[in-house]
Short mmCIF file of C-alpha atoms in Angstrom, two decimals:
data_model
loop_
_atom_site.label_atom_id
_atom_site.label_comp_id
_atom_site.label_asym_id
_atom_site.label_seq_id
_atom_site.Cartn_x
_atom_site.Cartn_y
_atom_site.Cartn_z
CA MET I 1 9.14 -1.15 8.83
CA PRO I 2 6.13 1.19 8.74
CA ALA I 3 3.41 0.40 6.21
CA VAL I 4 0.72 2.93 5.35
CA THR I 5 -2.37 2.21 3.26
CA VAL I 6 -4.26 5.07 1.64
CA GLN I 7 -7.75 4.34 0.37
CA GLN I 8 -9.03 6.85 -2.15
CA GLY I 9 -10.74 7.47 -5.42
CA PRO I 10 -8.62 7.56 -8.58
CA ARG I 11 -5.99 10.29 -8.75
CA ASP I 12 -3.37 11.39 -11.26
CA VAL I 13 -0.03 9.55 -11.02
CA GLU I 14 1.82 12.81 -10.25
CA LEU I 15 -0.42 13.42 -7.23
CA LYS I 16 0.23 9.87 -6.01
CA ARG I 17 3.99 10.38 -6.36
CA GLU I 18 3.77 13.55 -4.28
CA LEU I 19 1.60 11.90 -1.63
CA ILE I 20 3.96 8.94 -1.28
CA ARG I 21 6.94 11.29 -1.00
CA LYS I 22 5.28 13.40 1.68
CA ILE I 23 4.09 10.43 3.72
CA THR I 24 7.57 8.92 3.54
CA ASP I 25 9.17 12.22 4.56
CA ALA I 26 6.84 12.44 7.56
CA PHE I 27 8.02 9.04 8.84
CA VAL I 28 11.67 9.84 8.13
CA ASP I 29 11.43 13.17 9.98
CA THR I 30 9.37 11.89 12.90
CA TYR I 31 10.79 8.40 13.47
CA LYS I 32 14.33 9.16 12.23
CA ILE I 33 14.33 6.08 9.98
CA PRO I 34 15.63 5.54 6.43
CA ALA I 35 13.17 6.29 3.64
CA GLU I 36 13.83 2.80 2.25
CA THR I 37 12.04 1.28 5.23
CA VAL I 38 8.72 3.10 4.66
CA MET I 39 6.10 1.35 2.53
CA VAL I 40 3.07 3.24 1.18
CA PHE I 41 0.23 1.43 -0.55
CA ILE I 42 -2.47 3.27 -2.48
CA GLU I 43 -5.75 1.45 -2.97
CA GLU I 44 -7.94 3.19 -5.52
CA THR I 45 -11.66 2.61 -5.67
CA PRO I 46 -13.69 3.84 -8.64
CA ALA I 47 -16.11 6.67 -7.88
CA ASP I 48 -19.03 4.38 -8.71
CA SER I 49 -17.95 1.95 -5.98
CA PHE I 50 -18.14 4.12 -2.83
CA GLY I 51 -20.30 6.77 -1.28
CA VAL I 52 -19.86 9.87 0.87
CA GLY I 53 -22.59 11.53 2.90
CA GLY I 54 -25.21 9.07 1.73
CA ARG I 55 -24.53 9.65 -1.97
CA LEU I 56 -22.60 7.67 -4.55
CA ALA I 57 -19.32 9.52 -5.16
CA ALA I 58 -19.84 9.29 -8.93
CA ASP I 59 -23.05 11.35 -8.57
CA LYS I 60 -21.32 14.41 -7.15
#
């Protein structure tokens, strides 16, 4: 059973639905496995709790 973890800043629930669907489809198409066996976890971190390029993400 594949398990994928996506770490990201907060996103709209519709975008997360689409991402989960597309990741699942990629495993189904590539590994020829049932969609029910693919687990996708989304871990959201607030923009004031991570940085990119030496700057706090909330400051961008």
